[in-house]
CSV table of C-alpha atoms in Angstrom, one decimal:
chain,number,residue,atom,x,y,z
A,236,UNK,CA,159.0,57.5,82.0
A,237,UNK,CA,155.8,56.1,83.7
A,238,UNK,CA,154.6,52.8,82.2
A,239,UNK,CA,151.3,54.3,81.5
A,240,UNK,CA,152.9,56.8,79.0
A,241,UNK,CA,154.8,53.9,77.7
A,242,UNK,CA,151.5,52.2,77.2
A,243,UNK,CA,150.0,55.0,75.6
A,244,UNK,CA,152.7,55.6,73.2
A,245,UNK,CA,152.6,52.0,72.0
A,246,UNK,CA,149.0,52.1,71.7
A,247,UNK,CA,148.7,55.2,69.7
A,248,UNK,CA,151.4,54.0,67.4
A,249,UNK,CA,149.4,50.7,66.6
A,250,UNK,CA,146.6,53.3,65.3
A,251,UNK,CA,148.8,54.7,62.5
A,252,UNK,CA,149.1,53.3,58.8
A,253,UNK,CA,152.6,52.4,57.6
A,254,UNK,CA,152.5,55.8,55.4
A,255,UNK,CA,151.6,59.4,56.5
A,256,UNK,CA,148.1,59.6,54.5
A,257,UNK,CA,146.0,58.4,57.6
A,258,UNK,CA,145.8,60.5,60.7
A,259,UNK,CA,143.7,58.6,63.6
A,260,UNK,CA,141.3,61.0,65.2
A,261,UNK,CA,142.2,59.6,68.4
A,262,UNK,CA,145.4,61.8,68.7
A,263,UNK,CA,143.2,64.8,68.9
A,264,UNK,CA,140.8,63.3,71.6
A,265,UNK,CA,142.5,61.0,74.4
A,266,UNK,CA,143.8,62.4,77.6
A,267,UNK,CA,146.4,59.8,77.6
A,268,UNK,CA,147.7,60.8,74.5
A,269,UNK,CA,147.8,64.6,75.8
A,270,UNK,CA,149.8,63.7,78.9
A,271,UNK,CA,152.2,61.6,76.8
A,272,UNK,CA,152.7,64.8,74.5
A,273,UNK,CA,153.7,66.6,77.6
A,274,UNK,CA,156.6,64.3,78.4
A,275,UNK,CA,157.7,63.2,75.1
A,276,UNK,CA,157.1,66.5,73.2
A,277,UNK,CA,157.4,69.4,75.2
A,278,UNK,CA,160.2,67.8,77.7
A,279,UNK,CA,161.6,66.1,74.9
A,280,UNK,CA,164.7,67.1,72.6
A,281,UNK,CA,162.7,69.9,71.0
A,282,UNK,CA,163.0,73.7,71.1
A,283,UNK,CA,160.0,75.6,71.8
A,284,UNK,CA,159.5,79.2,71.4
A,285,UNK,CA,159.5,81.2,74.4
A,286,UNK,CA,159.3,84.9,73.7
A,287,UNK,CA,160.9,87.6,71.8
A,288,UNK,CA,164.5,89.0,72.8
A,289,UNK,CA,162.8,92.4,72.7
A,290,UNK,CA,160.3,91.5,75.5
A,291,UNK,CA,163.8,90.9,77.7
A,292,UNK,CA,166.0,93.4,76.5
A,293,UNK,CA,167.4,95.0,79.8
A,294,UNK,CA,169.0,93.5,83.0
A,295,UNK,CA,166.1,92.4,85.2
A,296,UNK,CA,163.7,92.3,82.3
A,297,UNK,CA,161.5,88.9,82.7
A,298,UNK,CA,158.7,87.1,80.6
A,299,UNK,CA,156.4,84.6,81.8
A,300,UNK,CA,155.6,81.9,79.3
A,301,UNK,CA,154.9,78.3,78.6
A,302,UNK,CA,156.9,75.1,77.3
A,303,UNK,CA,153.5,72.9,76.6
A,304,UNK,CA,151.6,73.3,79.8
A,305,UNK,CA,154.6,74.0,81.9
A,306,UNK,CA,154.7,77.4,83.3
A,307,UNK,CA,158.5,79.1,82.7
A,308,UNK,CA,160.3,82.4,83.1
A,309,UNK,CA,162.8,83.7,80.8
A,310,UNK,CA,164.9,86.5,82.5
A,311,UNK,CA,167.9,88.9,81.5
A,312,UNK,CA,170.4,88.8,84.4
A,313,UNK,CA,173.0,91.7,85.1
A,314,UNK,CA,175.4,89.7,83.1
A,315,UNK,CA,173.5,90.3,80.0
A,316,UNK,CA,172.6,86.7,79.6
A,317,UNK,CA,169.2,85.1,79.3
A,318,UNK,CA,168.0,82.4,81.5
A,319,UNK,CA,165.0,80.2,81.6
A,320,UNK,CA,163.6,78.2,84.4
A,321,UNK,CA,160.3,76.8,85.6
A,322,UNK,CA,157.8,79.3,86.9
A,323,UNK,CA,157.7,77.2,90.1
A,324,UNK,CA,158.8,77.6,93.7
A,325,UNK,CA,160.6,74.5,94.9
A,326,UNK,CA,159.1,74.7,98.3
A,327,UNK,CA,155.5,74.0,97.6
A,328,UNK,CA,155.0,74.7,93.9
A,329,UNK,CA,153.6,78.2,93.8
A,330,UNK,CA,154.0,80.4,90.9
A,331,UNK,CA,157.1,82.6,91.2
A,332,UNK,CA,156.2,85.2,88.7
A,333,UNK,CA,152.5,86.4,88.6
A,334,UNK,CA,152.7,88.8,85.7
A,335,UNK,CA,153.4,88.1,82.2
A,336,UNK,CA,156.2,90.5,82.1
A,337,UNK,CA,158.1,93.0,84.0
A,338,UNK,CA,161.5,93.9,85.6
A,339,UNK,CA,162.7,92.7,88.8
A,340,UNK,CA,166.0,92.2,90.9
A,341,UNK,CA,164.7,88.5,92.1
A,342,UNK,CA,161.6,86.6,92.4
A,343,UNK,CA,160.1,85.8,95.8
A,344,UNK,CA,157.3,83.4,96.2
A,345,UNK,CA,154.3,84.9,97.5
A,346,UNK,CA,153.3,81.9,99.7
A,347,UNK,CA,156.4,81.4,101.9
A,348,UNK,CA,159.0,84.2,100.6
A,349,UNK,CA,161.5,81.7,99.4
A,350,UNK,CA,163.7,83.9,97.1
A,351,UNK,CA,165.5,83.2,93.8
A,352,UNK,CA,167.8,84.9,91.6
A,353,UNK,CA,167.3,86.1,87.8
A,354,UNK,CA,169.1,82.6,87.0
A,355,UNK,CA,166.6,80.7,88.9
A,356,UNK,CA,168.9,79.6,91.8
A,357,UNK,CA,167.3,79.5,95.2
A,358,UNK,CA,169.0,82.2,97.4
A,359,UNK,CA,167.0,82.6,100.5
A,360,UNK,CA,164.6,80.6,102.8
A,361,UNK,CA,162.6,83.0,105.1
A,362,UNK,CA,163.1,81.7,108.8
A,363,UNK,CA,165.5,79.0,107.8
A,364,UNK,CA,167.2,79.2,111.0
A,365,UNK,CA,163.7,79.1,112.9
A,366,UNK,CA,162.9,81.8,115.7
A,367,UNK,CA,164.3,82.1,118.9
A,368,UNK,CA,166.4,78.8,118.3
A,369,UNK,CA,163.3,76.6,117.4
A,370,UNK,CA,161.7,75.4,114.3
A,371,UNK,CA,163.5,76.1,111.0
A,372,UNK,CA,165.2,74.0,108.3
A,373,UNK,CA,167.5,71.2,109.5
A,374,UNK,CA,171.2,71.7,109.3
A,375,UNK,CA,171.3,69.1,106.1
A,376,UNK,CA,169.2,71.4,104.1
A,377,UNK,CA,171.4,73.0,101.3
A,378,UNK,CA,169.9,75.7,99.1
A,379,UNK,CA,171.9,74.4,96.1
A,380,UNK,CA,170.1,71.3,95.9
A,381,UNK,CA,166.8,72.8,95.7
A,382,UNK,CA,165.1,75.0,92.8
A,383,UNK,CA,163.0,74.9,89.6
A,384,UNK,CA,164.2,73.0,86.7
A,385,UNK,CA,166.5,75.0,84.2
A,386,UNK,CA,166.1,75.3,80.6
A,387,UNK,CA,168.6,75.6,77.6
A,388,UNK,CA,168.2,79.1,75.8
A,389,UNK,CA,168.8,79.7,72.2
A,390,UNK,CA,168.4,83.1,70.5
A,391,UNK,CA,167.9,83.3,66.6
A,392,UNK,CA,167.4,86.6,64.8
A,393,UNK,CA,165.7,88.0,68.0
A,394,UNK,CA,163.5,84.9,68.6
A,395,UNK,CA,163.9,83.1,72.3
A,396,UNK,CA,163.7,79.3,72.3
A,397,UNK,CA,164.0,76.9,75.2
A,398,UNK,CA,164.3,73.2,76.1
A,399,UNK,CA,164.3,71.2,79.0
A,400,UNK,CA,166.6,68.5,77.2
A,401,UNK,CA,170.3,68.3,77.1
A,402,UNK,CA,170.1,66.3,73.9
A,403,UNK,CA,168.3,68.8,71.8
A,404,UNK,CA,170.8,70.2,68.9
A,405,UNK,CA,171.9,73.7,68.6
A,406,UNK,CA,169.0,75.7,67.2
A,407,UNK,CA,170.4,76.3,63.7
A,408,UNK,CA,171.2,72.3,63.4
A,409,UNK,CA,167.6,71.7,64.6
A,410,UNK,CA,166.2,73.9,62.0
A,411,UNK,CA,168.4,73.2,59.3
A,412,UNK,CA,170.1,75.8,56.6
A,413,UNK,CA,166.8,76.4,54.6
A,414,UNK,CA,164.5,77.2,57.6
A,415,UNK,CA,167.1,79.3,59.3
A,416,UNK,CA,167.5,81.4,56.2
A,417,UNK,CA,163.8,81.8,55.7
A,418,UNK,CA,163.6,83.0,59.4
A,419,UNK,CA,166.6,85.5,58.3
A,420,UNK,CA,164.8,86.7,55.3
A,421,UNK,CA,161.9,88.3,57.5
A,422,UNK,CA,164.0,89.3,60.7
A,423,UNK,CA,167.9,89.5,59.8
A,424,UNK,CA,169.4,92.9,60.2
A,425,UNK,CA,166.6,94.4,61.8
A,426,UNK,CA,165.6,95.4,65.2
A,427,UNK,CA,162.1,94.1,66.1
A,428,UNK,CA,159.6,96.3,68.1
A,429,UNK,CA,156.2,95.1,69.4
A,430,UNK,CA,153.2,96.9,68.0
A,431,UNK,CA,150.4,94.6,69.4
A,432,UNK,CA,149.4,91.5,71.1
A,433,UNK,CA,146.4,89.3,71.1
A,434,UNK,CA,145.5,86.1,73.0
A,435,UNK,CA,143.0,83.8,71.4
A,436,UNK,CA,141.4,80.6,72.9
A,437,UNK,CA,140.7,77.9,70.3
A,438,UNK,CA,137.9,75.1,71.0
A,439,UNK,CA,140.1,72.5,69.8
A,440,UNK,CA,143.3,70.3,70.2
A,441,UNK,CA,146.6,72.3,69.5
A,442,UNK,CA,147.6,69.7,66.8
A,443,UNK,CA,144.6,70.8,64.7
A,444,UNK,CA,145.8,74.5,64.7
A,445,UNK,CA,149.4,73.1,63.7
A,446,UNK,CA,147.8,71.2,60.8
A,447,UNK,CA,145.8,74.3,59.9
A,448,UNK,CA,149.0,76.6,59.7
A,449,UNK,CA,150.9,74.0,57.6
A,450,UNK,CA,147.9,73.4,55.3
A,451,UNK,CA,148.7,75.7,52.4
A,452,UNK,CA,145.9,73.7,50.5
A,453,UNK,CA,143.0,75.4,52.5
A,454,UNK,CA,144.4,78.9,52.5
A,455,UNK,CA,142.7,80.3,49.2
A,456,UNK,CA,139.6,78.1,49.6
A,457,UNK,CA,138.6,79.0,53.2
A,458,UNK,CA,139.7,82.4,53.1
A,459,UNK,CA,137.3,84.5,50.9
A,460,UNK,CA,139.7,87.6,51.6
A,461,UNK,CA,142.6,86.0,50.0
A,462,UNK,CA,141.4,85.4,46.6
A,463,UNK,CA,138.9,88.4,46.4
A,464,UNK,CA,142.0,90.8,46.8
A,465,UNK,CA,144.3,88.6,45.1
A,466,UNK,CA,146.9,87.8,48.0
A,467,UNK,CA,147.1,84.1,47.8
A,468,UNK,CA,145.8,82.0,45.2
A,469,UNK,CA,147.4,78.4,44.3
A,470,UNK,CA,147.8,79.6,40.8
A,471,UNK,CA,150.5,82.0,42.0
A,472,UNK,CA,154.0,81.5,42.0
A,473,UNK,CA,155.2,79.8,45.0
A,474,UNK,CA,155.7,76.5,46.8
A,475,UNK,CA,156.4,74.4,50.1
A,476,UNK,CA,159.5,73.8,51.9
A,477,UNK,CA,159.5,70.7,54.3
A,478,UNK,CA,162.8,70.1,56.4
A,479,UNK,CA,164.1,66.4,56.6
A,480,UNK,CA,162.6,65.9,59.8
A,481,UNK,CA,159.3,67.1,58.4
A,482,UNK,CA,158.5,69.2,61.6
A,483,UNK,CA,159.4,72.4,60.2
A,484,UNK,CA,158.0,74.0,57.1
A,485,UNK,CA,157.6,77.2,55.0
A,486,UNK,CA,154.9,77.9,52.5
A,487,UNK,CA,155.2,81.0,50.3
A,488,UNK,CA,153.6,82.8,47.4
A,489,UNK,CA,154.6,85.8,45.1
A,490,UNK,CA,152.4,88.1,43.1
A,491,UNK,CA,152.0,86.7,39.4
A,492,UNK,CA,149.5,89.0,37.6
A,493,UNK,CA,149.1,86.7,34.6
A,494,UNK,CA,148.1,83.6,37.1
A,495,UNK,CA,145.4,86.0,39.0
A,496,UNK,CA,143.4,86.0,36.0
A,497,UNK,CA,143.0,82.3,35.5
A,498,UNK,CA,139.5,80.7,35.9
A,499,UNK,CA,140.6,77.9,38.0
A,500,UNK,CA,138.5,79.0,41.0
A,501,UNK,CA,135.5,80.1,39.3
A,502,UNK,CA,135.5,76.8,37.2
A,503,UNK,CA,135.1,74.8,40.5
A,504,UNK,CA,132.5,76.6,41.9
A,505,UNK,CA,134.1,77.1,45.3
A,506,UNK,CA,133.8,79.5,48.1
A,507,UNK,CA,136.8,81.7,46.7
A,508,UNK,CA,135.3,84.4,44.6
A,509,UNK,CA,133.3,87.6,45.7
A,510,UNK,CA,132.3,91.0,44.9
A,511,UNK,CA,133.3,92.4,47.8
A,512,UNK,CA,135.3,95.5,47.9
A,513,UNK,CA,137.3,97.5,50.4
A,514,UNK,CA,135.7,100.8,51.9
A,515,UNK,CA,139.4,101.7,52.4
A,516,UNK,CA,141.6,100.2,49.8
A,517,UNK,CA,144.7,101.4,51.4
A,518,UNK,CA,144.7,98.8,53.9
A,519,UNK,CA,146.4,96.6,51.1
A,520,UNK,CA,149.2,99.1,49.9
A,521,UNK,CA,152.2,98.2,51.1
A,522,UNK,CA,156.2,98.4,50.2
A,523,UNK,CA,158.6,96.0,49.4
A,524,UNK,CA,159.6,94.0,52.8
A,525,UNK,CA,162.9,92.7,52.2
A,526,UNK,CA,163.4,93.5,48.4
A,527,UNK,CA,161.7,90.4,46.8
A,528,UNK,CA,158.3,89.9,45.5
A,529,UNK,CA,157.2,87.3,48.0
A,530,UNK,CA,154.0,88.8,49.6
A,531,UNK,CA,153.1,85.7,51.8
A,532,UNK,CA,155.4,83.6,53.7
A,533,UNK,CA,153.9,81.3,56.7
A,534,UNK,CA,156.9,79.3,58.5
A,535,UNK,CA,156.5,77.0,61.3
A,536,UNK,CA,159.0,75.5,64.1
A,537,UNK,CA,158.3,72.1,65.4
A,538,UNK,CA,156.3,71.6,67.8
A,539,UNK,CA,154.3,75.0,68.0
A,540,UNK,CA,155.8,78.2,66.5
A,541,UNK,CA,154.8,80.1,63.5
A,542,UNK,CA,156.3,83.3,62.0
A,543,UNK,CA,154.2,85.1,59.3
A,544,UNK,CA,154.7,87.7,56.8
A,545,UNK,CA,151.4,88.6,55.1
A,546,UNK,CA,151.9,91.8,52.8
A,547,UNK,CA,153.6,93.9,55.5
A,548,UNK,CA,152.2,92.3,58.5
A,549,UNK,CA,154.6,90.5,60.3
A,550,UNK,CA,153.9,88.5,63.5
A,551,UNK,CA,154.7,85.6,65.4
A,552,UNK,CA,152.2,82.7,67.0
A,553,UNK,CA,152.9,80.5,69.9
A,554,UNK,CA,150.6,77.6,70.0
A,555,UNK,CA,150.1,76.4,73.5
A,556,UNK,CA,148.0,73.3,74.5
A,557,UNK,CA,145.7,74.1,77.5
A,558,UNK,CA,143.6,71.1,77.4
A,559,UNK,CA,142.7,68.1,75.0
A,560,UNK,CA,140.1,70.4,73.3
A,561,UNK,CA,141.5,73.6,74.1
A,562,UNK,CA,144.4,75.7,72.7
A,563,UNK,CA,145.8,79.3,73.7
A,564,UNK,CA,147.4,81.0,70.9
A,565,UNK,CA,149.3,83.8,71.6
A,566,UNK,CA,149.9,86.5,68.6
A,567,UNK,CA,152.7,89.0,68.7
A,568,UNK,CA,152.8,91.7,66.1
A,569,UNK,CA,156.2,93.2,64.8
A,570,UNK,CA,157.2,96.6,63.4
A,571,UNK,CA,161.0,97.4,63.4
A,572,UNK,CA,162.9,100.3,64.8
A,573,UNK,CA,164.2,101.1,61.3
A,574,UNK,CA,160.5,101.6,60.1
A,575,UNK,CA,159.6,104.9,58.8
A,576,UNK,CA,156.5,106.6,60.1
A,577,UNK,CA,154.6,105.8,56.9
A,578,UNK,CA,155.8,102.2,57.1
A,579,UNK,CA,154.5,101.9,60.7
A,580,UNK,CA,151.2,103.2,59.4
A,581,UNK,CA,151.0,100.2,56.9
A,582,UNK,CA,152.1,97.7,59.6
A,583,UNK,CA,149.3,98.8,62.1
A,584,UNK,CA,146.7,98.8,59.3
A,585,UNK,CA,147.7,95.4,57.9
A,586,UNK,CA,147.5,93.9,61.3
A,587,UNK,CA,144.0,93.9,60.9
A,588,UNK,CA,144.3,91.1,58.4
A,589,UNK,CA,145.1,88.4,60.9
A,590,UNK,CA,144.4,87.6,64.7
A,591,UNK,CA,141.1,86.7,66.2
A,592,UNK,CA,138.9,89.0,64.2
A,593,UNK,CA,141.5,89.4,61.3
A,594,UNK,CA,140.0,89.4,57.7
A,595,UNK,CA,142.1,86.4,56.8
A,596,UNK,CA,142.4,84.3,60.0
A,597,UNK,CA,139.0,84.6,61.7
A,598,UNK,CA,138.2,81.5,59.9
A,599,UNK,CA,141.0,79.6,61.1
A,600,UNK,CA,139.7,80.5,64.7
A,601,UNK,CA,136.6,78.3,64.2
A,602,UNK,CA,137.4,75.9,61.7
A,603,UNK,CA,139.4,73.6,64.2
A,604,UNK,CA,136.2,73.5,66.3
A,605,UNK,CA,134.2,72.4,63.3
A,606,UNK,CA,136.8,69.5,63.2
A,607,UNK,CA,136.8,68.7,66.9
A,608,UNK,CA,132.9,68.6,67.0
A,609,UNK,CA,132.7,66.6,64.0
A,610,UNK,CA,135.1,63.9,65.1
A,611,UNK,CA,133.4,63.5,68.2
A,612,UNK,CA,132.2,59.9,67.7
A,613,UNK,CA,135.1,59.0,65.2
A,614,UNK,CA,137.8,58.0,67.6
A,615,UNK,CA,138.3,54.7,65.3
A,616,UNK,CA,138.1,56.7,62.2
A,617,UNK,CA,141.2,58.8,60.5
A,618,UNK,CA,141.6,61.8,58.4
A,619,UNK,CA,142.8,61.4,55.0
A,620,UNK,CA,145.8,63.3,53.5
A,621,UNK,CA,146.6,62.3,50.2
A,622,UNK,CA,146.5,65.7,48.5
A,623,UNK,CA,149.8,66.0,46.5
A,624,UNK,CA,150.8,62.3,47.3
A,625,UNK,CA,152.0,60.5,50.3
A,626,UNK,CA,155.5,62.0,51.0
A,627,UNK,CA,156.5,64.8,53.2
A,628,UNK,CA,159.0,66.7,50.9
A,629,UNK,CA,159.1,69.9,49.4
A,630,UNK,CA,157.2,70.9,46.5
A,631,UNK,CA,156.7,73.6,43.8
A,632,UNK,CA,153.0,73.2,44.2
A,633,UNK,CA,150.9,74.4,47.2
A,634,UNK,CA,148.1,72.0,46.0
A,635,UNK,CA,149.4,69.6,48.5
A,636,UNK,CA,149.4,68.4,52.2
A,637,UNK,CA,152.9,67.6,52.1
A,638,UNK,CA,153.7,70.1,55.0
A,639,UNK,CA,151.0,68.5,57.1
A,640,UNK,CA,152.4,64.9,56.4
A,641,UNK,CA,155.5,66.4,57.7
A,642,UNK,CA,154.1,67.3,61.0
A,643,UNK,CA,152.8,63.8,61.6
A,644,UNK,CA,156.2,62.5,60.3
A,645,UNK,CA,158.1,64.5,63.1
A,646,UNK,CA,155.1,64.1,65.7
A,647,UNK,CA,155.3,60.1,65.1
A,648,UNK,CA,159.2,60.1,65.7
A,649,UNK,CA,158.9,62.1,68.8
A,650,UNK,CA,156.0,60.0,70.4
A,651,UNK,CA,158.1,56.7,69.6
A,652,UNK,CA,161.2,57.7,71.0
A,653,UNK,CA,162.5,54.8,73.1
A,654,UNK,CA,165.3,56.0,75.4
A,655,UNK,CA,162.8,57.0,78.3
A,656,UNK,CA,160.7,53.9,77.9
């Protein structure tokens, strides 16, 4: 690792308190911190979500995506296996795949026509032998020595993850049994089909959106829709699961009619009660998704993946940093091959709950920007994360910031790794 990155990591660690209840605002603002994250997190021993297996189902199918800021390609070769490699020509660095997805026999760089197979191996160099005995590559040039960097690939219940590190554990060990089982709850035994996509640009640091996803405490306060239509109240049955590393979490709630009639929200006079109604109440009419009464499950995988089930709206979210104060958020909405026509109609209706203009999540698209603007002159100050205590552990209460503290526990461990120093 370059010494400047080492220095940045040491300086950033010095900003933290001994516990997890304070987060220095500098971590959302520094170009040096952002650069160190690309090395320590996104090229470190962690799994990054890449795409859905359904997007690369057949031989020759490929998807261009990202690990942090690094463009990568996921492709299915004729052997049926998935391969991942940088979307970068080994010659002069141009992109190999210019489209988001497609089907191809191989990849040829538009710049100088160097070609690569579906495993990312360099297979051809235009005019390698020159023309009429002149020019060309030297005799010592060996194509096997040149090519984009390869990724390890892992597939879990139709989700494709990748890592540049040889040290990352197998995906099941990385996630742990509890998180793996919660992914299986939503996806196992069914064949996902993509029914919609959105890409949203957020005016804030990527970690502010990760915090938002993990913050069950805000959900029924910020989102008027949740409590108005009784989809999510902190008084409902539910809880928080935080894995041992802190980096992965699940927040879930289930319908509890008695609890919904309490006065906890109105007594506190907060923005979570309204007399709004739906012109089309069938928007919220659904069906039992997996045979239980959990109507909301938000699951995150460190560093930047989200799997959601809100009523019958199932979606994955890919959180991608594109600058210190800019984040790209990719939404992919799922149906299943096993859906009846009536179930598919429900999913398409409820897709309106989330996304850039979703009835629930449109507030999340702006609140991170409010924070980014609010902390502009406060680099020496810190956020306070004391709701529910000071630990990063599972809880039967969702009136807690335990899973947010969990993210920072995993983040600090990642940024403080010493083997590259």
